[in-house]
PDB file of C-alpha atoms in Angstrom:
ATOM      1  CA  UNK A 431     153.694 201.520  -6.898  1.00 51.00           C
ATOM      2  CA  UNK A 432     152.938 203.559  -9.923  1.00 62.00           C
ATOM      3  CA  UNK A 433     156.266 204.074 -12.557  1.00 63.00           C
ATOM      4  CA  UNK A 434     157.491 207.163 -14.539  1.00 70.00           C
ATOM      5  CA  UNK A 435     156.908 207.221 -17.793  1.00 78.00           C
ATOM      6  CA  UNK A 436     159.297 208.499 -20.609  1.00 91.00           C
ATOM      7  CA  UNK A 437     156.271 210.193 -22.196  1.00 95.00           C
ATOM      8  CA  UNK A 438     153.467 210.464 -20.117  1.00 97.00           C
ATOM      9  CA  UNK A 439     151.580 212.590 -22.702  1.00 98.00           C
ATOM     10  CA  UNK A 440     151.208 209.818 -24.883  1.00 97.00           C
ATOM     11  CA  UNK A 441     150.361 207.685 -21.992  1.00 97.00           C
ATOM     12  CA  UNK A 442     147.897 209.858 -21.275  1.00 98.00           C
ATOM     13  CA  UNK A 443     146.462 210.305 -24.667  1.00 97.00           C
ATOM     14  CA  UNK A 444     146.472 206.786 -25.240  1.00 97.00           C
ATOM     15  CA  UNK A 445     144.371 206.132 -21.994  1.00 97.00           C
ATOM     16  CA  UNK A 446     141.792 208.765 -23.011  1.00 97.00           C
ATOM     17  CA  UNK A 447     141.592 207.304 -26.484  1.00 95.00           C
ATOM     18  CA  UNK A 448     140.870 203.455 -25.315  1.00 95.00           C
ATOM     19  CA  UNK A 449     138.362 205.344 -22.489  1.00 95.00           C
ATOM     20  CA  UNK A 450     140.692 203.385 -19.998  1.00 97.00           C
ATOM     21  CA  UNK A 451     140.566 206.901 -17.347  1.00 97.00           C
ATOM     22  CA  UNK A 452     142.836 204.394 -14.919  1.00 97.00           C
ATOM     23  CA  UNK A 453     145.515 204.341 -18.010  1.00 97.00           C
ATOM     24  CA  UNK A 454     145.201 207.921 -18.393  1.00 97.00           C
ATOM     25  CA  UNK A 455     145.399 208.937 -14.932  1.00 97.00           C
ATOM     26  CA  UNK A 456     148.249 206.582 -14.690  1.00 96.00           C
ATOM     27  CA  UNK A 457     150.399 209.131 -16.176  1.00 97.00           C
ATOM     28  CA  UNK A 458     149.196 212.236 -13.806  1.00 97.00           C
ATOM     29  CA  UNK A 459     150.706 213.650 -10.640  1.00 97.00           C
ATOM     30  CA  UNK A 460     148.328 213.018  -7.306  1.00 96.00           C
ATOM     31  CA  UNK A 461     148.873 217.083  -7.328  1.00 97.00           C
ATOM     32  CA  UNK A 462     148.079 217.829 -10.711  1.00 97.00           C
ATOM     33  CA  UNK A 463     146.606 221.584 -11.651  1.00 98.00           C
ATOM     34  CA  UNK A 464     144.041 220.928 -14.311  1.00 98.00           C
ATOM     35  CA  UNK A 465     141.763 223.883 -15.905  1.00 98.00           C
ATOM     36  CA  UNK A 466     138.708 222.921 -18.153  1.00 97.00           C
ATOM     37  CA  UNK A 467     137.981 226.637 -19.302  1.00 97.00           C
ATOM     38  CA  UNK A 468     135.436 224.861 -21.566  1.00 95.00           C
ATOM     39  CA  UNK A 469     133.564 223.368 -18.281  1.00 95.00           C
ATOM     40  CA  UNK A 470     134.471 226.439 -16.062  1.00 93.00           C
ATOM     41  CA  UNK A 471     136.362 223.804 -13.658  1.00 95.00           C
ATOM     42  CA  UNK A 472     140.020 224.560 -11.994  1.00 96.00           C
ATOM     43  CA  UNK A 473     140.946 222.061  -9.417  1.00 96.00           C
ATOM     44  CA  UNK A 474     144.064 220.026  -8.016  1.00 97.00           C
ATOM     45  CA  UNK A 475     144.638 216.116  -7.732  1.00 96.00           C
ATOM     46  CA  UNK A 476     143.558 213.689  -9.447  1.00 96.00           C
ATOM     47  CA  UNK A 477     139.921 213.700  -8.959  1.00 95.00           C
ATOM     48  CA  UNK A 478     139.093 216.895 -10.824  1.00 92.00           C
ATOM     49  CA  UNK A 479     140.729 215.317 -14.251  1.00 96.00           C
ATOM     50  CA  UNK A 480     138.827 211.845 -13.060  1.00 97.00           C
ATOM     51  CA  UNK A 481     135.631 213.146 -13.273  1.00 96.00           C
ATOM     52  CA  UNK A 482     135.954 215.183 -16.260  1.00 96.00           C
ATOM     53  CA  UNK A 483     137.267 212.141 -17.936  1.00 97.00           C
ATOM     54  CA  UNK A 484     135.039 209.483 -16.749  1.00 97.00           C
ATOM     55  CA  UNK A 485     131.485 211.820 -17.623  1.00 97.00           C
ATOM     56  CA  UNK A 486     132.840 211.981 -20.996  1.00 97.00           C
ATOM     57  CA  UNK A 487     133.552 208.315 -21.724  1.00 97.00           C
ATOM     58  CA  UNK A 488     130.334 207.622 -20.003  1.00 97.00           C
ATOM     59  CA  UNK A 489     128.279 209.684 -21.967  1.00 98.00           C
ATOM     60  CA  UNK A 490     129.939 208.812 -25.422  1.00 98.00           C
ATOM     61  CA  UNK A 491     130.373 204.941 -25.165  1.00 97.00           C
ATOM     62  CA  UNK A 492     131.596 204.843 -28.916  1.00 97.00           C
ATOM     63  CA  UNK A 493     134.401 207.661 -27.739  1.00 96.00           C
ATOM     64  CA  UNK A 494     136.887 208.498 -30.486  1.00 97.00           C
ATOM     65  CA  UNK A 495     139.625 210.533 -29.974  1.00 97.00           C
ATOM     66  CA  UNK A 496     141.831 211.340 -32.707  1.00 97.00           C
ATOM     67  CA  UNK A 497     144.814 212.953 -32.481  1.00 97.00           C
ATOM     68  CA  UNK A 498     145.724 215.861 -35.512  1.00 97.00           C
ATOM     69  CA  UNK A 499     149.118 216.946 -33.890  1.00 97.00           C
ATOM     70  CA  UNK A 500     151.461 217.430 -30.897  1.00 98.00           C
ATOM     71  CA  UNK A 501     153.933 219.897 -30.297  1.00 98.00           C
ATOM     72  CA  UNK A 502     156.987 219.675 -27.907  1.00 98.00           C
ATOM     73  CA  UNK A 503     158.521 222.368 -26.074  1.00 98.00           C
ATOM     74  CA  UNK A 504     160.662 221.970 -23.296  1.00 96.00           C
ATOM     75  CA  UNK A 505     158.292 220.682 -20.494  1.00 97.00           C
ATOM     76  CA  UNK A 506     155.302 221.305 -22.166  1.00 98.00           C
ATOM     77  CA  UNK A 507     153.402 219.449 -24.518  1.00 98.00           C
ATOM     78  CA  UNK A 508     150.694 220.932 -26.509  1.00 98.00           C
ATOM     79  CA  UNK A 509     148.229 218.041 -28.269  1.00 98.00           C
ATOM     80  CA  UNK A 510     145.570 219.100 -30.585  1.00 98.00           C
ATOM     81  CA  UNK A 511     142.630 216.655 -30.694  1.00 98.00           C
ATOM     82  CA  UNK A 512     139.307 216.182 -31.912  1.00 98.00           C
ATOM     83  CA  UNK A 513     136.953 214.198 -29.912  1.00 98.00           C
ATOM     84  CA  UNK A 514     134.253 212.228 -31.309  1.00 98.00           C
ATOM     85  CA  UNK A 515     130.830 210.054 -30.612  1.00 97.00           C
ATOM     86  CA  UNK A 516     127.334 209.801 -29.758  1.00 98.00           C
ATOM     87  CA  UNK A 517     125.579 210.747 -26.540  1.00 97.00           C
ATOM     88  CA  UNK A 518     124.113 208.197 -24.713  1.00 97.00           C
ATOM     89  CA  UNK A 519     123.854 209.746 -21.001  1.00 97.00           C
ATOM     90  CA  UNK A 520     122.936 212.959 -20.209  1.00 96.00           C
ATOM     91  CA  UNK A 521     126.563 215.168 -20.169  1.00 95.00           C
ATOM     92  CA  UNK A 522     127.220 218.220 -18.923  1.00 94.00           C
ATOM     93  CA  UNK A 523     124.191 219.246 -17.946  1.00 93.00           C
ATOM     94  CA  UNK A 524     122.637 218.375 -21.739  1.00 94.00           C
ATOM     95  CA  UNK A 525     120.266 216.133 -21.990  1.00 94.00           C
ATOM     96  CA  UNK A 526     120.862 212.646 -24.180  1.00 96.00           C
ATOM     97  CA  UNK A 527     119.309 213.102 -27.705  1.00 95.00           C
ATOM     98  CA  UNK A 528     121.496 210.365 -29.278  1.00 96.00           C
ATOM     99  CA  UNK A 529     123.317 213.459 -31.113  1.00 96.00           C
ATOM    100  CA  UNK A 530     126.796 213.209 -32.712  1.00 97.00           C
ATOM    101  CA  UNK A 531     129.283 214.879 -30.784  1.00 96.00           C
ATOM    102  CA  UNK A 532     132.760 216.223 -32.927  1.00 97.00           C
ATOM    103  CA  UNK A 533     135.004 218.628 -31.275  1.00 97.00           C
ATOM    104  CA  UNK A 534     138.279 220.197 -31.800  1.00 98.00           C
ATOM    105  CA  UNK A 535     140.286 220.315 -28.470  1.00 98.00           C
ATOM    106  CA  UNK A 536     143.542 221.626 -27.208  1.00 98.00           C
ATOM    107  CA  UNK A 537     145.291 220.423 -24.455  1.00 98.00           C
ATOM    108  CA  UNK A 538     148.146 221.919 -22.625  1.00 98.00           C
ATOM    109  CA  UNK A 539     150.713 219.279 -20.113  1.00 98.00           C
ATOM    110  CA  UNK A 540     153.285 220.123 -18.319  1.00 98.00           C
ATOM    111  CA  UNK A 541     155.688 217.102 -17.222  1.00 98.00           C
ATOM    112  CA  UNK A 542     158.039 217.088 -14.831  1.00 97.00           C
ATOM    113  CA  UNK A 543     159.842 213.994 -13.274  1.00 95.00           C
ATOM    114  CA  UNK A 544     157.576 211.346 -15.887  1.00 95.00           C
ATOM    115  CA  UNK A 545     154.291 212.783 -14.620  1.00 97.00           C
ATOM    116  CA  UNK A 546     151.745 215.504 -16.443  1.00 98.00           C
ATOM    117  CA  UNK A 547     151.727 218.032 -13.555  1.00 98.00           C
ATOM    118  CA  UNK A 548     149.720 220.702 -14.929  1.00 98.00           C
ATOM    119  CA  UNK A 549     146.844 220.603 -17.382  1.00 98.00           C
ATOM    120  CA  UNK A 550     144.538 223.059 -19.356  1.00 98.00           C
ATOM    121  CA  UNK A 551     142.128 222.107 -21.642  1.00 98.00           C
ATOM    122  CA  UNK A 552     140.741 224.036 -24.244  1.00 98.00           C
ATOM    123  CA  UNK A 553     137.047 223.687 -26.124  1.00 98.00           C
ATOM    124  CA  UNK A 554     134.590 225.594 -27.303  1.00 97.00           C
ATOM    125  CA  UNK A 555     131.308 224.706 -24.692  1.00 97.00           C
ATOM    126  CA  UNK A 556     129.321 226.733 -27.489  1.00 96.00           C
ATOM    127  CA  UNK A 557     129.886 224.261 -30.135  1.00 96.00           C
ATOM    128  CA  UNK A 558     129.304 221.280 -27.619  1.00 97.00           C
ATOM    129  CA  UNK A 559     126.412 222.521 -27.053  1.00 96.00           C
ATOM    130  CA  UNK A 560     125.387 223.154 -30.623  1.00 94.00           C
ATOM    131  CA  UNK A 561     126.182 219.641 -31.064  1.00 95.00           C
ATOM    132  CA  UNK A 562     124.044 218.200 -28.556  1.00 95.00           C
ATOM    133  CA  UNK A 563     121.028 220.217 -29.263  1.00 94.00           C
ATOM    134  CA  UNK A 564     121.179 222.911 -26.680  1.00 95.00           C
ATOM    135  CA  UNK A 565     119.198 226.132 -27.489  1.00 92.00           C
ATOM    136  CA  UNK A 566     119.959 227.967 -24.823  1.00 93.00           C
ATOM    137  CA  UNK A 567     122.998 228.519 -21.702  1.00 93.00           C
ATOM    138  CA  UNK A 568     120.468 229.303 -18.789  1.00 90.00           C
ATOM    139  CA  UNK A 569     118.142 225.991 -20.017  1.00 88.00           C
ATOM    140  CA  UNK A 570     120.742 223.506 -21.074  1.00 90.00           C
ATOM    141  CA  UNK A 571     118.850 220.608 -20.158  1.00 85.00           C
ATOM    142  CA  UNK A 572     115.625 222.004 -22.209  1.00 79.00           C
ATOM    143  CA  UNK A 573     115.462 221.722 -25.787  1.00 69.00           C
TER     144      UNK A 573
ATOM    145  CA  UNK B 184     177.526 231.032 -54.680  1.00 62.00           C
ATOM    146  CA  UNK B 185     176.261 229.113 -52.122  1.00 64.00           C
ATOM    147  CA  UNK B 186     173.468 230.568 -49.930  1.00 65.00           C
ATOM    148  CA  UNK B 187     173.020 229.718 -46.037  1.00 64.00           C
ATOM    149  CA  UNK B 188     170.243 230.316 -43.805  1.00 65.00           C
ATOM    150  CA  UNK B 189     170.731 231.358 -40.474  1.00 73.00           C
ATOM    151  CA  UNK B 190     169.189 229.081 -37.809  1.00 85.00           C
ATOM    152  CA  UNK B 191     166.241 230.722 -35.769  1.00 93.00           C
ATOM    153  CA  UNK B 192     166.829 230.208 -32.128  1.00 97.00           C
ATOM    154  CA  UNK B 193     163.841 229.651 -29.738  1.00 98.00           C
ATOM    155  CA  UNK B 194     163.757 233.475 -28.624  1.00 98.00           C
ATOM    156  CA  UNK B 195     163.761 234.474 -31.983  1.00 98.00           C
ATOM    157  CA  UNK B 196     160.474 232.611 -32.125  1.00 98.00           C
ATOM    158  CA  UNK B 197     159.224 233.727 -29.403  1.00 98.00           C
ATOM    159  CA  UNK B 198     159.995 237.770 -30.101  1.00 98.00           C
ATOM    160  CA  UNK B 199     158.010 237.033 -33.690  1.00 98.00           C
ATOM    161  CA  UNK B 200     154.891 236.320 -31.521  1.00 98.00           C
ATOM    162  CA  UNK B 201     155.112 238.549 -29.152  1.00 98.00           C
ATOM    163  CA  UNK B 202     155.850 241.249 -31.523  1.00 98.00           C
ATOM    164  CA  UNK B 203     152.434 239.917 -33.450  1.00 98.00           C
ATOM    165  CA  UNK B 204     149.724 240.295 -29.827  1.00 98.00           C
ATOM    166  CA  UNK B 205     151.649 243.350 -29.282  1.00 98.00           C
ATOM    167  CA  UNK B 206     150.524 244.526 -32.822  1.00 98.00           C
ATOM    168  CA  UNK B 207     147.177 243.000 -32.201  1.00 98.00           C
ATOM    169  CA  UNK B 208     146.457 245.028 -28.490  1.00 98.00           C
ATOM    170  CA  UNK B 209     147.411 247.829 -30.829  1.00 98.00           C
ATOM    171  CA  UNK B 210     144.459 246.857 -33.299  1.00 98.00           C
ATOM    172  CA  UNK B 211     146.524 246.995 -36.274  1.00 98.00           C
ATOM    173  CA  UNK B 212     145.548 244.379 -38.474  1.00 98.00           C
ATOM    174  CA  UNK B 213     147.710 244.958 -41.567  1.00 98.00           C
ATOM    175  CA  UNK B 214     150.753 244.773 -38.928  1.00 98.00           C
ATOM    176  CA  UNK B 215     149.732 241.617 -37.669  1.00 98.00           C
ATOM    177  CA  UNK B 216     149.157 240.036 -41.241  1.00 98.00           C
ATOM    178  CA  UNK B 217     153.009 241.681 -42.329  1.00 98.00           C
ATOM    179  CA  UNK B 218     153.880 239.158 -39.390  1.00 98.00           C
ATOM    180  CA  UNK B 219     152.597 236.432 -41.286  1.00 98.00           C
ATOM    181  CA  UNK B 220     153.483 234.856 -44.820  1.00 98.00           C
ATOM    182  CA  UNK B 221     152.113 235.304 -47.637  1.00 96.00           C
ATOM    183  CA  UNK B 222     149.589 232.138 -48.061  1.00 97.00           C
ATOM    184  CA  UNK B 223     149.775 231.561 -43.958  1.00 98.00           C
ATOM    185  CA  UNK B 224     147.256 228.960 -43.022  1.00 98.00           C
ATOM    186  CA  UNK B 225     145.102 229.856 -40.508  1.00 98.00           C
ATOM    187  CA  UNK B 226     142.874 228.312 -38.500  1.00 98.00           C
ATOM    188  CA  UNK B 227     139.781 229.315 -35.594  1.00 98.00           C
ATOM    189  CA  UNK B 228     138.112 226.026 -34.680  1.00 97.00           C
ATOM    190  CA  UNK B 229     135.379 227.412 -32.936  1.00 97.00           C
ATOM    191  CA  UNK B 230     134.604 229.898 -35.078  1.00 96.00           C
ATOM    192  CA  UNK B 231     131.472 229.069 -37.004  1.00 92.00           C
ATOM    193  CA  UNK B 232     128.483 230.518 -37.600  1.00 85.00           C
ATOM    194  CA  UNK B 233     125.269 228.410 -38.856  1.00 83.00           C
ATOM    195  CA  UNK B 234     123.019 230.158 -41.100  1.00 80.00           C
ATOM    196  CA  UNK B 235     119.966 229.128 -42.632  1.00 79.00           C
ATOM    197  CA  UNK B 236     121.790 227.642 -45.702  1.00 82.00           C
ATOM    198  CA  UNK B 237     125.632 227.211 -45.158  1.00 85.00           C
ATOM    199  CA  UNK B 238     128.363 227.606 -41.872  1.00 87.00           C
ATOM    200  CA  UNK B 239     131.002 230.005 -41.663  1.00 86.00           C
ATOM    201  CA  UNK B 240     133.785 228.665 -40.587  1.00 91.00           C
ATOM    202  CA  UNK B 241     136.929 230.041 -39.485  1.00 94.00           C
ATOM    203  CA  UNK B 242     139.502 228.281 -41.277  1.00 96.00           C
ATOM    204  CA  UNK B 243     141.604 229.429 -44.537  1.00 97.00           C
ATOM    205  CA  UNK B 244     144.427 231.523 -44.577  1.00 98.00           C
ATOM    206  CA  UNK B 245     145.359 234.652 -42.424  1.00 98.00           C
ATOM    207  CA  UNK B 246     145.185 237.193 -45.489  1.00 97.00           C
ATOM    208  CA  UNK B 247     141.777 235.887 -46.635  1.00 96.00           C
ATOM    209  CA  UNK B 248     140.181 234.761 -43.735  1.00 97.00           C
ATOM    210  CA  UNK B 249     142.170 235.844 -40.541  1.00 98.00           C
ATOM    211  CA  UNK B 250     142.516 239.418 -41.442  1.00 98.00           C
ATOM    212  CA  UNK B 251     138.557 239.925 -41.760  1.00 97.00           C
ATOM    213  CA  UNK B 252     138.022 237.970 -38.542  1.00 97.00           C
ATOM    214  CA  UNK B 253     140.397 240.546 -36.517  1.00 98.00           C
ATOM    215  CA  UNK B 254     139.212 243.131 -38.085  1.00 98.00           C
ATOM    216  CA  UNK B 255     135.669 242.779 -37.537  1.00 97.00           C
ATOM    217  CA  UNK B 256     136.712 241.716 -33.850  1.00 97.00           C
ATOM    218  CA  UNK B 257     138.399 245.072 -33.181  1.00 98.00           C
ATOM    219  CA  UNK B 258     135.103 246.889 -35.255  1.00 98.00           C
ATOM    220  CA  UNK B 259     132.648 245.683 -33.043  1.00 98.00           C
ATOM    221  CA  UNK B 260     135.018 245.790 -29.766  1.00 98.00           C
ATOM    222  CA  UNK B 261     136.812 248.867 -30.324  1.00 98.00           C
ATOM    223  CA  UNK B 262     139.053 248.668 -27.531  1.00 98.00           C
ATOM    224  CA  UNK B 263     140.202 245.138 -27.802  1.00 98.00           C
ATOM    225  CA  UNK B 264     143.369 243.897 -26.141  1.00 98.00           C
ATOM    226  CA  UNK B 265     145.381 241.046 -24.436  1.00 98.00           C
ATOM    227  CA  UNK B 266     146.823 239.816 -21.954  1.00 98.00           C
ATOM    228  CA  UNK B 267     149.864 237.582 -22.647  1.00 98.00           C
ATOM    229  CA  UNK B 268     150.102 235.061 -19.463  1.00 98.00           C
ATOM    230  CA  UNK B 269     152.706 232.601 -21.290  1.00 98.00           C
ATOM    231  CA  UNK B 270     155.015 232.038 -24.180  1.00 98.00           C
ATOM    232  CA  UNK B 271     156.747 228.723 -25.096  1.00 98.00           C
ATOM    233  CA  UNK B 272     158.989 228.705 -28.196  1.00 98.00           C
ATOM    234  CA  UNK B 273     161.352 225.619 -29.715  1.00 98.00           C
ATOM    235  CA  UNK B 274     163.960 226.352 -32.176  1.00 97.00           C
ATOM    236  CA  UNK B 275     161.642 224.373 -34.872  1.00 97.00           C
ATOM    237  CA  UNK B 276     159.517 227.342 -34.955  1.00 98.00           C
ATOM    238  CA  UNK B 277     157.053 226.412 -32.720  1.00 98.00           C
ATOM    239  CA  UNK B 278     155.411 228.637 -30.573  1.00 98.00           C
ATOM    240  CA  UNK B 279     152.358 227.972 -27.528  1.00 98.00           C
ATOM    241  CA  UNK B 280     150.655 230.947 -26.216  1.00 98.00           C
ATOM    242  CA  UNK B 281     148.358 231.112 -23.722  1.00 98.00           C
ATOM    243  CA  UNK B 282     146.397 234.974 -23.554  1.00 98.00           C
ATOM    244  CA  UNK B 283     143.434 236.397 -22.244  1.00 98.00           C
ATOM    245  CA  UNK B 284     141.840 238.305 -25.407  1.00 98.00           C
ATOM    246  CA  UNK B 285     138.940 240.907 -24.309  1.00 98.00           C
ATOM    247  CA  UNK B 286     137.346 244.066 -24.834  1.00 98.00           C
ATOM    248  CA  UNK B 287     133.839 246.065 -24.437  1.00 98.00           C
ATOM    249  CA  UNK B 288     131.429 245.152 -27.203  1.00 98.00           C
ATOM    250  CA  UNK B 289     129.638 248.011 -29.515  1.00 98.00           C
ATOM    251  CA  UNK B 290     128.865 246.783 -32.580  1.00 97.00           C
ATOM    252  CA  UNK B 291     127.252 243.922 -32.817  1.00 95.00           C
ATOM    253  CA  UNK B 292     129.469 240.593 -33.637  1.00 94.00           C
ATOM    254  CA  UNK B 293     127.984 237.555 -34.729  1.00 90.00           C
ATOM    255  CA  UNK B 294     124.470 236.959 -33.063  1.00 90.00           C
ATOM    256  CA  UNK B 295     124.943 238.799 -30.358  1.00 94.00           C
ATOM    257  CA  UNK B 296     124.029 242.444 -30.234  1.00 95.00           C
ATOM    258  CA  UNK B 297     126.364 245.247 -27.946  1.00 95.00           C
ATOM    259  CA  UNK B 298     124.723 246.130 -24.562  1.00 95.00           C
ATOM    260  CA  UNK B 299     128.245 247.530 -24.036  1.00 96.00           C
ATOM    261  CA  UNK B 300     129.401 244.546 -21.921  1.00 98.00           C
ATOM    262  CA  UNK B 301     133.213 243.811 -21.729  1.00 98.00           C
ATOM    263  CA  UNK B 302     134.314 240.047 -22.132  1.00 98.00           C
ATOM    264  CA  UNK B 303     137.725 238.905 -21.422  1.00 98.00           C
ATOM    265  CA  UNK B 304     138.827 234.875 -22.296  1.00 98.00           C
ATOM    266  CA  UNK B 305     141.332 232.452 -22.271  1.00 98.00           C
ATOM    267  CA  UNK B 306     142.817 231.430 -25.571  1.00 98.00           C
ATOM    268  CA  UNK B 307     145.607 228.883 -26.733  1.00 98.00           C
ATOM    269  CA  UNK B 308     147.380 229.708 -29.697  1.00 98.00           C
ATOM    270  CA  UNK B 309     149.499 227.656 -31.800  1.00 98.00           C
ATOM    271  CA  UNK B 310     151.671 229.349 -33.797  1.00 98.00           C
ATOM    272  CA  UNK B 311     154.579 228.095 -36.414  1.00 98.00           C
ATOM    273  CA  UNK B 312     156.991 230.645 -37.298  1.00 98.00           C
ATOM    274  CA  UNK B 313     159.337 229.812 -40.225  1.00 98.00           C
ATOM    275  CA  UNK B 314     163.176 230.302 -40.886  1.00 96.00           C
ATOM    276  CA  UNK B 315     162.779 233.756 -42.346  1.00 97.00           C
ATOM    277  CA  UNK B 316     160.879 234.840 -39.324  1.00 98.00           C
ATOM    278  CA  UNK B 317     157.071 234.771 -40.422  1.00 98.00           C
ATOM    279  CA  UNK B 318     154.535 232.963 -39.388  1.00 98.00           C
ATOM    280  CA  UNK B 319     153.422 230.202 -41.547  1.00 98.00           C
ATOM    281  CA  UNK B 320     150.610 228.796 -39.671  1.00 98.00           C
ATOM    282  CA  UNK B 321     148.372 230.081 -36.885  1.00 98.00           C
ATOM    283  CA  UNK B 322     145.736 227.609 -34.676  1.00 98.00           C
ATOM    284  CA  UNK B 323     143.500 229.111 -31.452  1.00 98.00           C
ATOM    285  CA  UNK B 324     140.787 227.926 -29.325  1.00 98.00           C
ATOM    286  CA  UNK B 325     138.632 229.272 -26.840  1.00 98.00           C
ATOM    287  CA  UNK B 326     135.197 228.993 -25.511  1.00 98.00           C
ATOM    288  CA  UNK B 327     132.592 230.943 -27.100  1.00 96.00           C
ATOM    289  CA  UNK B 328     130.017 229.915 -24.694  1.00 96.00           C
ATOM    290  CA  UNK B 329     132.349 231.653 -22.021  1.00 97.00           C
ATOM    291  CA  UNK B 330     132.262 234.699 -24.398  1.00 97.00           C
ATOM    292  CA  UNK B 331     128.425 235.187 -25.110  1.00 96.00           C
ATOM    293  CA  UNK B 332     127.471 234.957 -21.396  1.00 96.00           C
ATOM    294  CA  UNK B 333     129.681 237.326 -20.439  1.00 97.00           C
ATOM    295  CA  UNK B 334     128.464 239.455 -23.658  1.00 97.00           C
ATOM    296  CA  UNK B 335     124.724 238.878 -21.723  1.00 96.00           C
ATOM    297  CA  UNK B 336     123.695 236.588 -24.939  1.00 95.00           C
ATOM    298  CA  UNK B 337     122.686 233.589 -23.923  1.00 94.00           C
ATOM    299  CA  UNK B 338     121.358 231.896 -26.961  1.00 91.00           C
ATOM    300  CA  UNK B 339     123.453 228.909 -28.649  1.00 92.00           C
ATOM    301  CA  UNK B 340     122.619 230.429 -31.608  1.00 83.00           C
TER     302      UNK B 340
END
């Protein structure tokens, strides 16, 4: 039986920055609403933040994530993050060049009851892109 | 004499921001920056631009930085607005805003020339407003890719 957590947010932060996805999802609702606008992906339950999370700590094996700050309002939690390492699988839909990967990332919770119910995540896909050594959006894998 | 401040409640906070996109769908950019402090940090994360010899980037301070970034915005998408969709405020002067920010483009704005093509994207802003009402520090991101495809550019650069 999974427990509530006092402060799932930093449950859930700490998961993501050990790459332990299990940890982080520990802290989610089954029914959570999660947005990537970065990816273009809106889904419910745990699966759509599972995948998102475990491409990204596959690709980038030497995952860092760092966070700069959090800010607490009511129910919500806002963390800014930046979210560092070097690709080693192909990731979303870019090839792997062994390119450094730094990003500055936003993330929205909302907790209710000891569980993040609602997430959206905010990047810039442009810069990941630039990063990894994509030229163009309609040939992502070509370089 | 002894002088006291008056603690800013949460609403407070939150009417300084909303008062600030309001001023912003009305495309005035010295109203906005009167919002803000004088020194104001600001800060656009994915805002950069790579030229041949040095990146832009979008971080400074509103009145230096910001203020040329909205205004060139509102130049080359003359009919720029938002779309509030949430406010959060705490009575430490923090303030979360999530808005859809769009318009039709005619000039062209960074790399990517008008074909007259309307865009419309999420944003988060972070906002800190201080205890005499201005904000001291403004943070946003949103996806540019999201922005140039619907703007019909589809080069990273």
């Amino acid at each position: 039986m999974r427990t509530t957590s006092t402060d799932p947010v930093a449950d859930f932060l700490t998961g993501f920055t050990n790459a332990d996805v299990d940890a982080a999802l520990a802290a989610v609702a089954d029914d959570v609403r999660v947005t990537f606008h970065g990816l273009g992906v809106r889904g419910t339950g745990t699966d759509s933040i599972r995948r998102v999370l475990e491409d990204i700590v596959t690709a980038f094996p030497d995952l860092r994530v760092t966070t700069k700050r959090v800010v607490r309002i009511g129910n919500v939690v806002t963390a800014e993050i930046k979210v560092e390492g070097t690709q080693a699988a192909d990731y979303a839909g870019a090839i792997n060049q062994e390119k450094h990967l730094d990003l500055d990332e936003a993330w929205r919770f909302e907790v209710r009851e000891g569980r993040i119910v609602a997430v959206d995540a905010y990047w810039c896909q442009q810069q990941l892109y630039r990063r990894l050594g994509v030229k163009r959006f309609d040939q992502i894998a070509i370089v | 004499m002894t002088m006291t401040t008056q603690a800013r409640s949460a609403s407070d906070n939150a009417a300084v921001v909303t008062e600030f996109f309001d001023r912003y769908r009305a495309r005035d950019v010295h109203g906005m920056g009167d919002l803000c402090a004088i020194n104001a940090d600001f800060s656009y994360p994915a805002f950069e631009m790579w030229g041949k010899q040095r990146v832009v980037r979008g971080d400074g301070k509103v009145g230096t930085v910001g203020k040329a970034i909205w205004a060139g915005l509102i130049q080359a998408f003359p009919n720029l607005s938002n779309s509030v969709h949430s406010i959060e405020a705490n009575d430490e002067g923090d303030v979360v805003v999530q808005v859809d920010i769009g318009g039709t483009q005619q000039l062209p704005w960074g790399f990517v020339r008008p074909a007259g093509r309307t865009y419309s994207e999420p944003h988060l802003f972070i906002f800190k407003v201080n205890q005499d009402g201005l904000i001291r520090s403004l943070t946003a991101y949103w996806n540019n890719a999201g922005i140039s495809q619907q703007l019909g550019h589809l080069e990273v650069d």
